XYZ file of C-alpha atoms in Angstrom:
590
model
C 43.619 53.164 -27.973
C 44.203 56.398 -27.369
C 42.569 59.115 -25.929
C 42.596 62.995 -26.385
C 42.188 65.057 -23.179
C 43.046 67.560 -21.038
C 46.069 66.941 -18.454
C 48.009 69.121 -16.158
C 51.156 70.912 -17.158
C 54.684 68.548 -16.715
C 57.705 69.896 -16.143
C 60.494 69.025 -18.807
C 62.950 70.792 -20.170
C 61.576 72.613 -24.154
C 64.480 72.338 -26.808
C 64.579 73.810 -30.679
C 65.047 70.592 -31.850
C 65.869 66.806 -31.327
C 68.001 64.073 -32.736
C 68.056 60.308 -33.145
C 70.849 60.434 -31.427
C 73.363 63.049 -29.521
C 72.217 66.259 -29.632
C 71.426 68.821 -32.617
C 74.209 69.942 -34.429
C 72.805 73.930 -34.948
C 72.133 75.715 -31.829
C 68.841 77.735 -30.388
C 69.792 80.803 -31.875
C 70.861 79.026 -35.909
C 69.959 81.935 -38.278
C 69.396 79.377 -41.279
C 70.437 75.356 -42.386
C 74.082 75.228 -43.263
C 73.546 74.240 -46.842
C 71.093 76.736 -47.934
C 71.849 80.486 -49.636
C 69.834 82.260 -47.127
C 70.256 85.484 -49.592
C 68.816 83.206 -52.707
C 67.157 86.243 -54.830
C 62.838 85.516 -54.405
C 60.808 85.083 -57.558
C 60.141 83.646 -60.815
C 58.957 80.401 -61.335
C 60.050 76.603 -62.268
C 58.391 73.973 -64.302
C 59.134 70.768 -63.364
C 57.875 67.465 -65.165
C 56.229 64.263 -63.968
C 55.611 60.748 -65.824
C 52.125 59.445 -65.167
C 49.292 61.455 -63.971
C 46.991 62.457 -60.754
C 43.517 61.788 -59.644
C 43.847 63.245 -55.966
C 44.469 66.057 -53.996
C 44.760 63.935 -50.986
C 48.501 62.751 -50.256
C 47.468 60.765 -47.285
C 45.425 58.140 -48.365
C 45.774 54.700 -50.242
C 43.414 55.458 -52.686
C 43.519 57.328 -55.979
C 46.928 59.129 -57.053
C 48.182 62.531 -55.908
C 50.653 64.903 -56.870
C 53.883 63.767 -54.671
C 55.045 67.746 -54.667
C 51.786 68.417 -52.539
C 52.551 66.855 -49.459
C 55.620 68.187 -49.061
C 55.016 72.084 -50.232
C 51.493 71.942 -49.220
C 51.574 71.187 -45.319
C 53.485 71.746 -42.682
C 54.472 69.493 -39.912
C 55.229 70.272 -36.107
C 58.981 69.952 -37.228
C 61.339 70.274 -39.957
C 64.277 68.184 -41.053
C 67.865 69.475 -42.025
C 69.337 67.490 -44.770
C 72.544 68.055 -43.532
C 72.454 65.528 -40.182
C 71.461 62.031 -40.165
C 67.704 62.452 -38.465
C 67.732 65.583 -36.793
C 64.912 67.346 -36.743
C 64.104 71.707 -35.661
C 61.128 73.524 -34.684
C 58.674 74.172 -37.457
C 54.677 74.078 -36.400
C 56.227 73.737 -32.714
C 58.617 76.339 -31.311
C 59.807 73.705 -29.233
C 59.990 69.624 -28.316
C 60.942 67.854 -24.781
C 60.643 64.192 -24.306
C 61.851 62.154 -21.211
C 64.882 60.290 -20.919
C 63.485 57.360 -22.316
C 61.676 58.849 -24.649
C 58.340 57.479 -23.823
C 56.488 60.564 -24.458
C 57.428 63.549 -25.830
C 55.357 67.206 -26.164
C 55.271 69.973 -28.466
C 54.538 73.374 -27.737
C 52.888 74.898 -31.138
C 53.554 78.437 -32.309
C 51.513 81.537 -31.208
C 51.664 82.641 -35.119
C 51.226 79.254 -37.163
C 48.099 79.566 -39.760
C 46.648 77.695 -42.211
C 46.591 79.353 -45.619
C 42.523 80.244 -44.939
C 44.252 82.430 -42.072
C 42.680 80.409 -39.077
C 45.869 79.469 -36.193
C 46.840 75.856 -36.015
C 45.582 74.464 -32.935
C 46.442 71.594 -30.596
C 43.122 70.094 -31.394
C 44.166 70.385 -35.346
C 47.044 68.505 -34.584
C 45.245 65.571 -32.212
C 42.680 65.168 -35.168
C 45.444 64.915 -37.708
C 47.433 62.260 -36.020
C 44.767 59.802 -34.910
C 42.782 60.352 -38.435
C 46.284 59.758 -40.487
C 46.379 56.533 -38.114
C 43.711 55.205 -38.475
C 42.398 56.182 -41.912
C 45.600 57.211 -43.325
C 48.221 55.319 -45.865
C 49.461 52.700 -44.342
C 52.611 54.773 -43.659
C 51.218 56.369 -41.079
C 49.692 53.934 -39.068
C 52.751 51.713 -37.244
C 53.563 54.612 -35.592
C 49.900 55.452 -34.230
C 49.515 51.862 -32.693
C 52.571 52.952 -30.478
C 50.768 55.939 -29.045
C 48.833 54.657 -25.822
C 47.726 58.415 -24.913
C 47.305 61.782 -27.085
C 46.512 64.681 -24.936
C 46.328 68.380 -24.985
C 48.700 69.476 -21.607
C 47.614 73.418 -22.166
C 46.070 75.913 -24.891
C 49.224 74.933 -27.297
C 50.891 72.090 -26.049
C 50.093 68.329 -27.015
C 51.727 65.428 -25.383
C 51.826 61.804 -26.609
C 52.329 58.884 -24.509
C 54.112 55.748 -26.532
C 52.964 52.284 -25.272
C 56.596 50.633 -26.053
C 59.855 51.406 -25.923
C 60.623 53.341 -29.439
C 63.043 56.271 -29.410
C 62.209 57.238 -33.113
C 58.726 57.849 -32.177
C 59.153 61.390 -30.839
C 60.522 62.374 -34.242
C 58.017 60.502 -36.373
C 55.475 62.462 -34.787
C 56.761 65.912 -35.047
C 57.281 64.963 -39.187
C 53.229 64.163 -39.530
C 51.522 66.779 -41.414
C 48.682 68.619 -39.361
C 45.794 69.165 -41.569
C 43.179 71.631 -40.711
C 39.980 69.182 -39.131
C 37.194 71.370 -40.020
C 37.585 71.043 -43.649
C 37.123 67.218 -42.954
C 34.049 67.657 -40.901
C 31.548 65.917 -42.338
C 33.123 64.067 -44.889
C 34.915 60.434 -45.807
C 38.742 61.502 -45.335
C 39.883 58.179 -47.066
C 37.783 58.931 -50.171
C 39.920 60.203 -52.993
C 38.829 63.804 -54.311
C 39.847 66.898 -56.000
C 38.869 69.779 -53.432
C 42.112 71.724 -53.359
C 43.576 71.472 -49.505
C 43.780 74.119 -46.961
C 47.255 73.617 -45.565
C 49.898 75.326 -43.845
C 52.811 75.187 -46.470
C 54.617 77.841 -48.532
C 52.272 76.863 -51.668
C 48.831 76.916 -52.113
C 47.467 75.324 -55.678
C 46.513 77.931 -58.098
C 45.399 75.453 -61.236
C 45.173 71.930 -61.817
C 43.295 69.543 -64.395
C 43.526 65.981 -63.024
C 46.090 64.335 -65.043
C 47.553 66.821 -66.611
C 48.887 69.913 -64.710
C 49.123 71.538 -61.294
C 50.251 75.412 -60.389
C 51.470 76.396 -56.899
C 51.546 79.585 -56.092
C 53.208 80.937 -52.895
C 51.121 82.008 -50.250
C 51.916 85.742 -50.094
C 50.875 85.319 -46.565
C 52.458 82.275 -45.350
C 53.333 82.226 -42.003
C 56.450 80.445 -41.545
C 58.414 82.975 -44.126
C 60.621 84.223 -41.779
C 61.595 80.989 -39.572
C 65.105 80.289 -39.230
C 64.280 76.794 -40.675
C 62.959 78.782 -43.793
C 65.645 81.056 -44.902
C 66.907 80.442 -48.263
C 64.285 77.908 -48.978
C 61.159 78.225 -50.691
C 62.292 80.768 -53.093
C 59.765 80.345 -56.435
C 56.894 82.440 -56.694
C 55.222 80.013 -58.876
C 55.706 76.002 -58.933
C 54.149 74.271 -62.050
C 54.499 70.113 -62.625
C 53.441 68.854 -66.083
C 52.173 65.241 -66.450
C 53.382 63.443 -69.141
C 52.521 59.474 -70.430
C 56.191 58.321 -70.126
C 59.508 58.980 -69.429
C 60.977 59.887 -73.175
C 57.957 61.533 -73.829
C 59.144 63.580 -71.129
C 62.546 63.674 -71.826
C 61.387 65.027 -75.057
C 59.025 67.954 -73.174
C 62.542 68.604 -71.554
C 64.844 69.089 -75.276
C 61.100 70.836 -76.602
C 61.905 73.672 -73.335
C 58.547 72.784 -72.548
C 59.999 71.932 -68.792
C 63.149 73.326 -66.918
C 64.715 70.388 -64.971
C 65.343 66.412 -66.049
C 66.548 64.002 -63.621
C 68.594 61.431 -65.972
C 69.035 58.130 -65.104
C 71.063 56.593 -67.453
C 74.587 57.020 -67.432
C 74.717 56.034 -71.513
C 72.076 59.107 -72.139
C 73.933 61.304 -70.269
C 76.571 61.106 -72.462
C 75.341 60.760 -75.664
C 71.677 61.789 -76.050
C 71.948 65.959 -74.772
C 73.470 67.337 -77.681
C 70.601 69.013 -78.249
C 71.200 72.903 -79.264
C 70.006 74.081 -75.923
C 72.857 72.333 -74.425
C 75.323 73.928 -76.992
C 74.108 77.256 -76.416
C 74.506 77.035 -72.570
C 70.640 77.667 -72.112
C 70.915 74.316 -70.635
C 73.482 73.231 -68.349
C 74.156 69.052 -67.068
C 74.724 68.906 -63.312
C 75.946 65.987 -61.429
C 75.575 66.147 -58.217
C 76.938 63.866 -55.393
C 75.329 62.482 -52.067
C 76.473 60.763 -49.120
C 73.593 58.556 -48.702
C 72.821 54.789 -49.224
C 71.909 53.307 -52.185
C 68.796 52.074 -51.433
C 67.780 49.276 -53.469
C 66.899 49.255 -57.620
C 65.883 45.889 -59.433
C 63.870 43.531 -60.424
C 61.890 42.001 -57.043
C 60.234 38.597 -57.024
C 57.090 38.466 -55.214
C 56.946 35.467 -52.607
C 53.462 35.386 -52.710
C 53.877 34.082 -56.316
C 54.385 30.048 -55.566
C 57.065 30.248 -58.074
C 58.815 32.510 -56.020
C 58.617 31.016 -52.364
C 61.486 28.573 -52.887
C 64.903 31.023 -52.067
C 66.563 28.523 -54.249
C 64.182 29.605 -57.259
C 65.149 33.111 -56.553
C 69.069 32.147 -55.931
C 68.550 30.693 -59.614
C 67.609 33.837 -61.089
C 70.020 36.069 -59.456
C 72.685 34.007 -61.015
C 70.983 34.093 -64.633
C 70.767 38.069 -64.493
C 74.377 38.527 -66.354
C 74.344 42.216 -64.602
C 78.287 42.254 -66.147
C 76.717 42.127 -69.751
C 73.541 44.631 -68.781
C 75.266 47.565 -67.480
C 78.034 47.087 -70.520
C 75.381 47.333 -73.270
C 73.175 49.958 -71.132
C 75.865 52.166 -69.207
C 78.856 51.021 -70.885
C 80.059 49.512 -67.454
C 80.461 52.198 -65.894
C 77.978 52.603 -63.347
C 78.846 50.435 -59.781
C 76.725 47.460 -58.903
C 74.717 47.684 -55.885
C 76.001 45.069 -53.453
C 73.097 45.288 -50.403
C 70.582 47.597 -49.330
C 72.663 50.071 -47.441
C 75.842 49.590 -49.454
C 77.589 53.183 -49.879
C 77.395 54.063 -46.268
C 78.872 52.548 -42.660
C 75.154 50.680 -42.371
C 76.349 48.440 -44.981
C 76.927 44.636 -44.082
C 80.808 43.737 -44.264
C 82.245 41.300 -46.070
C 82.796 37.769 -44.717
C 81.521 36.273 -41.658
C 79.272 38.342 -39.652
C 81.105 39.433 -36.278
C 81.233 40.734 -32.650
C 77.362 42.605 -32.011
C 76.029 41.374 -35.683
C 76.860 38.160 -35.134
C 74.932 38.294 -31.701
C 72.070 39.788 -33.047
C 71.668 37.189 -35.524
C 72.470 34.132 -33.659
C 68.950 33.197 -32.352
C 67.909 33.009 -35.814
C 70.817 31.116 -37.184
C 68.808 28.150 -38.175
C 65.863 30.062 -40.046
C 68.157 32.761 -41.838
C 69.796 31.584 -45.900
C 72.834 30.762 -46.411
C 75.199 33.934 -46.503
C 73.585 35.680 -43.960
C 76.313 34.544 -41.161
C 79.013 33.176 -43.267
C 79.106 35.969 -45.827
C 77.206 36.665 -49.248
C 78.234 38.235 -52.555
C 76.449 39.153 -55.378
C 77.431 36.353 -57.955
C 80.009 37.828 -60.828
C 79.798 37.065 -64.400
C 82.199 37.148 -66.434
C 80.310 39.450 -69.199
C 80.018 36.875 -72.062
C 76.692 36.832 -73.271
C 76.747 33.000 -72.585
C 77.215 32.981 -69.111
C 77.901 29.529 -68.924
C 79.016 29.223 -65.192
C 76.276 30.962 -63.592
C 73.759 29.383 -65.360
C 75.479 26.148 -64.447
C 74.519 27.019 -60.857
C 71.360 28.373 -61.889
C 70.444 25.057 -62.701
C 71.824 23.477 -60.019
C 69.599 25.678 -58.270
C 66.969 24.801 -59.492
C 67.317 21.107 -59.861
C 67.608 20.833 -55.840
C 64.149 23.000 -55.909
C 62.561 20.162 -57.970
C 62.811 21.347 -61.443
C 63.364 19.680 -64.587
C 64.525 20.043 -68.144
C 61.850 18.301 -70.366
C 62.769 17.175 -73.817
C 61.480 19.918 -75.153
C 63.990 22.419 -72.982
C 61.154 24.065 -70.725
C 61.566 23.462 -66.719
C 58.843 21.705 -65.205
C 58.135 20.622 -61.696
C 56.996 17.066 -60.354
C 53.899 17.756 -61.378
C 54.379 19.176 -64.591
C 53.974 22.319 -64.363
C 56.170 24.498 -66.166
C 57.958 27.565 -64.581
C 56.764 30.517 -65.994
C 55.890 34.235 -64.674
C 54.694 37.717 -65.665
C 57.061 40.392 -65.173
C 54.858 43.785 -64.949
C 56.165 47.064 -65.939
C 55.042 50.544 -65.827
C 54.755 51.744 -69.492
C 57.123 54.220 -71.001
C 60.243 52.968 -68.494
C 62.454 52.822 -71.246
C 65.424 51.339 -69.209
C 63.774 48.814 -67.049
C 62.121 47.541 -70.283
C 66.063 47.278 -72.174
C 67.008 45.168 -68.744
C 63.844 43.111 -68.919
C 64.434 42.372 -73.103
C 67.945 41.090 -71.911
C 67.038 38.981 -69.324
C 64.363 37.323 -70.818
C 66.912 35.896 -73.189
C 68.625 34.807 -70.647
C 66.053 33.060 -68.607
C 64.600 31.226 -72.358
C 68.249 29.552 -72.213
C 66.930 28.358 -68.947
C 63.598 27.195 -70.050
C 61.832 29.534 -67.996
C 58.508 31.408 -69.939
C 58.261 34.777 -69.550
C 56.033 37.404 -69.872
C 56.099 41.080 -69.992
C 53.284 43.174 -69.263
C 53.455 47.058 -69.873
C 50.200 49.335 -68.111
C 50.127 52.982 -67.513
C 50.684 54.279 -64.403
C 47.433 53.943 -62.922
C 46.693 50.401 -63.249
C 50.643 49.814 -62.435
C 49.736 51.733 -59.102
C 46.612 49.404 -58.248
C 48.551 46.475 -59.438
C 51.308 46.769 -57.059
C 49.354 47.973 -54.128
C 47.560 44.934 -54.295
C 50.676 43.086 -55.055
C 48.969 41.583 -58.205
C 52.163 40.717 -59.888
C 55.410 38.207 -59.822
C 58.264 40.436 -60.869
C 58.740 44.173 -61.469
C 60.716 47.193 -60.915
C 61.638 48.107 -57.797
C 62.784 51.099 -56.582
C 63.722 52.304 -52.461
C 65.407 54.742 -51.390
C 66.931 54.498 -47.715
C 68.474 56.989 -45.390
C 70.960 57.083 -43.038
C 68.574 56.871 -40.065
C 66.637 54.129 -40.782
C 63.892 53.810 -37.871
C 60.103 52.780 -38.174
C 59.589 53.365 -41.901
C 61.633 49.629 -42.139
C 58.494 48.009 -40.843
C 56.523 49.483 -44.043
C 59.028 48.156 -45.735
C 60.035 44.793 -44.640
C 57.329 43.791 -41.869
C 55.553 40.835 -42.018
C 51.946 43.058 -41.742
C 52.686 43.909 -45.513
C 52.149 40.641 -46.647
C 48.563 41.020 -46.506
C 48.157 44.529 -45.945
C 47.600 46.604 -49.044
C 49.550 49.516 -50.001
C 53.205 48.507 -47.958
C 56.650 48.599 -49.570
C 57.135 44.898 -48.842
C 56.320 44.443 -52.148
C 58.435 40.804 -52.261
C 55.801 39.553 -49.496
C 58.840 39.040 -46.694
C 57.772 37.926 -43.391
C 61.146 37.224 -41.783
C 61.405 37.001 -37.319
C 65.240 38.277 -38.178
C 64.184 41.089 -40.134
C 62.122 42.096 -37.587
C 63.930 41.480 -34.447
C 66.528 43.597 -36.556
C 64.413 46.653 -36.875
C 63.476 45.843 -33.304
C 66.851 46.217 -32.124
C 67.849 49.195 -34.200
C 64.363 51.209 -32.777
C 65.432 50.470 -29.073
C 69.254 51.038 -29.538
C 70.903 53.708 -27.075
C 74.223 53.980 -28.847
C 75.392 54.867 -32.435
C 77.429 51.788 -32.108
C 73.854 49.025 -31.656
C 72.237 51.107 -33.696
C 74.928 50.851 -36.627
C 75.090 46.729 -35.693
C 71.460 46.376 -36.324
C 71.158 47.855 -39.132
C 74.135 45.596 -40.694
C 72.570 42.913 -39.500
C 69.286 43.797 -40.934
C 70.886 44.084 -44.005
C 72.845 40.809 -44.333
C 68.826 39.344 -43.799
C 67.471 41.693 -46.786
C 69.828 40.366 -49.260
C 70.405 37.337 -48.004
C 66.557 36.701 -49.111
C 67.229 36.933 -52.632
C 64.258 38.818 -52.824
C 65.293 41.492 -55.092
C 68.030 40.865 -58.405
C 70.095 44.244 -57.973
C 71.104 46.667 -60.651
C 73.370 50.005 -60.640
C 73.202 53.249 -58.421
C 74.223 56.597 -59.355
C 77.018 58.150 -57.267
C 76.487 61.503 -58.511
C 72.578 62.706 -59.220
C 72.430 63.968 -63.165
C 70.210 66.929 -63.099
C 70.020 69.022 -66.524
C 68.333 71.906 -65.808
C 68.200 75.803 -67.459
C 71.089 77.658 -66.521
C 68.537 80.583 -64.877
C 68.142 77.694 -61.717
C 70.205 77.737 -59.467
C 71.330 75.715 -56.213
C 73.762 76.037 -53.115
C 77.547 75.014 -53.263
C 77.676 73.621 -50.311
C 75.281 70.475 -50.151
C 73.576 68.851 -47.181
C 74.749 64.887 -46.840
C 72.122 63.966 -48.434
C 72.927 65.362 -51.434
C 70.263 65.069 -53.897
C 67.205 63.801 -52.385
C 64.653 65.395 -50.576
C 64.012 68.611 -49.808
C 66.848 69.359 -52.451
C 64.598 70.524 -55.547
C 62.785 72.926 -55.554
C 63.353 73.815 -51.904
C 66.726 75.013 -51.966
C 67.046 76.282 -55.371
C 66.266 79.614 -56.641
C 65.907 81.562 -59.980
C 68.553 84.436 -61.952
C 67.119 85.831 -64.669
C 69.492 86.831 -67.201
C-alpha cells in the first residue's frame, strides 16, 4: 500500500528527460522535437470525424464512453513523449526527473508555472491524488503500474518521489505519462461514476460545446500554460478542435465526400483507389496522403475467445486459421496488394525470426518448452493458400485438426463432438464496419464447407463496448496497436489478470506462464540486446497461441484530408500514430 507523506530532500542528480534505455537523444537546452514545424502559422480550426458516439467526459474510467481526443488534449502529464525515439520521454508538468541506478524510485520536480485551465498551480498533492485514485479507481490501465509503487511521497513543496516495490525499469516513465487531474473537483464525489461535467485540466484545449453523442468543440485555452515549452513548439496549433459522431464508418466516409469533416483515415487499400473520385478530389480541395511509419504492426483480425469452450482446444483454433483463405480475402478486398501480417511485432527488429528459436530466445523459452504449442521453438508460419476459392489443402488440415480435437462429420455434414454437440459460434461485430463485415461474409463460407454454424451479430457501438469489456462474445474484430518499447502495457494486454478482470485487452482470455515470464524479462532487461530477445520471444508465444486469425497492415497511413491542413516533412518514427493528428499539423488558408 502506499503511503503519501512528507520525507527529507535526497540527493540525485535532476535531468530534462529519461529513456528506456541510453540516454535522451535531444539535449537540456532542445528548442523544439525534431519532427515538428516549430514556425507552423497558429489558428483556424479542424473538424475531425468519429464512428460511434460518447456518454462521458471522464477518460479514466471503465465505465460509460468518452471522447478518446480528451485525454490526450485535455490533460497534461508530468512528462511528454517525442515520437521520434523509441520511449523517451522530456519534461512537461515536471521541469525535471532523477531516478537511481536501478531505477527503484524515481522523483519529479513540478514546474513553478504549471496551471490548470481554472488558473489554480498544479501541486504535488494534485499529482499524489491523481496517481493513487487512477490506481485504484481508474481503468484498468492504470492500475498494474500502481501495485508496483510501495511508497508515494511529497520530498519538498514541488517534488514527489515514488518508491517501486519490484524491480521494473519502465515504471519511472509510466508514471511521469499519468495524467494529473485537479483533486478538488473530485472532492466529494464518485470518480468512477461516468458523467458529463466538462473537466478542469491542464491541456492546450478546454471543451467549448458538446451534446453527448453527437459533437464536441475544443477550444484552446488562450491562457494555457505550457505554450511556450520547448516540448510545445510547433504543436498544438488549431484554435478550435471539433469531432463529429457519426453511426458508422461509410456514413462517415460519406460526412467526409459531403465536406461536412476535413480529414478521413482510409483503411482499405481497394477504396483508396477507386472510391475518391469525388469532385473535391478533382479540384484539389482535397488531397490523398500516404504516409509511412516505422513502427510494428500490431495485430488486426479476427480473435477467438478461450473462454468460449469451443475455443480452448489450440487445435480448434489451428483449424480455423487454416480455413481463413487470407490469399483469396485480401485479392477480392485489396486486390492483393496489401502484406499479410506474420506476428505481433512483425515490421520491426522485435519480430520473431524465422526457424528455430536461438541463442537468448531460445533460453528464455526453454523452461517452458513443454507447456508452449508447437512452433513456438521449432518455428511457425502463417499457413499459405494457394488463393482458389476451394482451398482444398488447408481445409484438409483443418480437418485433421479438428478430428484429433474430437470432432466429427455427421451425415448430415455439421461437426459434432462426442457428445453431440455441434460446433457452432457467434462472431460479434460493431455495426457499420464495412470491411470486417466483407471478411466475416467470406469466411463464413468457408467455415459452412467445414460444417461449422456461424453466426454474425452486428450492435452499435455502445453495446459492442459493454460486450467486449465483459468479454461476452466468441469471435470479433480485433484491433492493437504496439510500439517499439513495449513495457508494462503487455500485461493489459496479455496477462493472465485479464481473464477475469473486466475491461483488459486480453480479449482472447490468455493466461500463458511464458507470456508472462516474457514480459517479465523484457521489464527487468538492462541491455537493448535482452530487451530485444524478450520481446521475440514473447512474440513467438502470442502467435504461437493461435489466438488471433491475422489479416493485412498498412505500410503507409492513407489520410485524405483538405489541402488547407497541413503536416511536417520530416516525420517522427512513428509515423502516423499518436500524437501525429492534430498535434503536429497546422492550418493555411488560401
Amino acid at each position: 500500500m502506499a503511503m503519501i507523506g512528507l520525507a527529507g530532500p535526497v540527493a540525485a542528480e535532476p535531468a530534462h528527460g529519461i529513456a528506456m534505455y541510453g540516454a535522451p537523444a535531444l539535449p537540456p537546452d532542445f528548442v523544439s522535437l525534431p519532427y515538428v514545424n516549430p514556425d507552423a502559422p497558429r489558428g483556424g480550426r479542424i473538424v475531425l470525424g468519429e464512428a460511434g458516439g460518447f456518454d462521458s467526459l471522464n477518460p479514466f474510467i471503465l465505465k460509460g464512453t468518452a471522447p478518446w481526443g480528451l485525454r490526450s488534449l485535455g490533460y497534461e502529464t508530468l512528462m511528454g513523449r517525442s515520437w521520434d525515439e523509441p520511449f523517451t520521454l522530456y519534461g512537461l508538468l515536471a521541469e525535471s526527473v532523477e531516478t537511481g541506478p536501478d531505477r527503484g524510485w524515481v522523483e519529479f520536480t513540478l514546474r513553478e508555472a504549471a496551471r490548470f485551465s481554472d488558473g489554480s498551480p498544479v501541486t504535488v498533492e494534485d499529482v499524489l491524488w491523481s496517481f493513487e485514485t487512477l490506481g485504484r479507481q481508474g481503468h484498468p490501465r492504470y492500475r498494474g503500474a500502481w501495485d508496483k509503487v510501495a511508497t508515494a511521497e511529497a520530498t519538498g513543496p514541488r517534488t514527489v518521489r515514488f518508491t517501486f516495490s519490484s524491480p521494473d525499469r519502465e515504471l519511472p516513465l509510466i508514471l511521469g505519462l499519468r495524467p494529473v487531474l485537479k483533486k478538488a473537483q473530485w472532492e466529494g464525489r464518485d470518480f468512477a461514476a461516468s458523467g458529463l461535467e466538462p473537466p478542469v485540466g491542464s491541456g492546450p484545449y478546454v471543451i467549448a460545446d458538446y451534446e453527448p453523442g453527437r459533437f464536441m468543440v475544443l477550444h484552446k485555452d488562450p491562457d494555457w500554460w505550457g505554450r511556450d515549452l520547448p516540448l510545445n513548439r510547433g504543436q498544438h496549433n488549431f484554435d478550435e478542435i471539433r469531432y463529429e459522431f457519426f453511426g458508422d464508418g461509410d456514413v462517415l466516409f460519406e460526412a467526409f465526400r459531403g465536406g461536412a469533416i476535413d480529414v478521413f483515415r482510409e483503411t482499405s487499400a481497394v477504396k483508396w483507389a477507386e472510391s475518391y473520385d469525388f469532385p473535391a478530389v478533382a479540384s484539389g480541395e482535397i488531397v490523398k496522403s500516404e504516409i509511412a511509419h516505422r513502427r510494428p504492426t500490431g495485430m488486426v483480425g479476427l480473435v477467438m475467445n478461450t473462454r468460449s469452450p469451443v475455443f480452448a482446444d489450440w487445435r480448434v483454433r489451428d483449424a480455423l486459421l487454416h480455413a481463413f483463405n487470407f490469399e483469396r480475402v485480401s485479392e477480392v478486398l485489396t486486390g492483393g496488394t496489401a502484406p499479410r501480417i506474420t506476428s505481433y511485432y512483425a515490421n520491426s527488429e522485435l519480430a520473431m525470426r524465422p526457424g528455430l528459436a536461438e541463442g537468448r530466445v531460445r533460453e528464455l523459452l526453454a523452461p517452458f518448452a513443454d507447456d508452449l504449442l508447437p512452433g513456438a521453438i521449432e518455428g511457425y508460419a502463417l499457413p499459405v493458400a494457394d488463393g482458389r476459392p476451394s482451398n482444398r489443402q488447408n481445409l484438409r488440415a483443418a480437418f485433421a485438426r479438428l478430428d484429433a480435437a474430437g470432432w466429427r462429420v455427421d451425415d448430415a455434414g455439421v461437426l459434432r463432438n462426442a457428445d453431440g454437440a455441434p460446433l457452432s459460434f457467434e462472431i460479434l461485430l460493431r455495426q457499420g464496419a464495412t470491411e470486417a463485415q466483407k471478411i466475416v461474409d467470406i469466411f463464413v463460407e468457408e467455415l459452412k464447407r467445414l460444417g461449422v454454424a456461424v453466426r454474425v451479430t452486428a450492435v452499435d457501438s455502445a453495446q459492442y463496448t459493454e460486450r467486449t469489456d465483459a468479454y461476452d462474445f466468441d469471435m470479433t474484430f480485433y484491433t492493437i496497436a504496439l510500439s517499439l518499447s513495449p513495457g508494462n502495457e503487455q500485461r493489459l494486454y496479455w496477462g493472465a489478470e485479464g481473464v477475469t478482470r473486466p475491461g483488459t485487452r486480453n480479449l482472447m482470455g490468455m493466461a500463458s506462464p511464458a507470456a508472462e515470464a516474457m514480459i517479465d524479462a523484457l521489464l527487468t532487461a538492462e541491455t537493448r540486446e535482452d530487451f530485444v530477445a524478450a520481446t521475440r520471444a514473447l512474440d513467438r508465444v502470442l502467435t504461437t497461441g493461435r489466438y488471433v486469425i491475422p489479416i493485412w497492415y498498412a505500410p503507409t497511413a492513407l489520410i485524405a484530408h483538405r489541402a488547407t491542413l497541413r503536416y511536417p516533412e520530416t516525420l517522427p518514427i512513428y509515423g502516423d500514430w499518436i500524437g501525429f493528428l492534430p498535434d503536429i499539423w497546422w492550418s493555411e488558408k488560401r
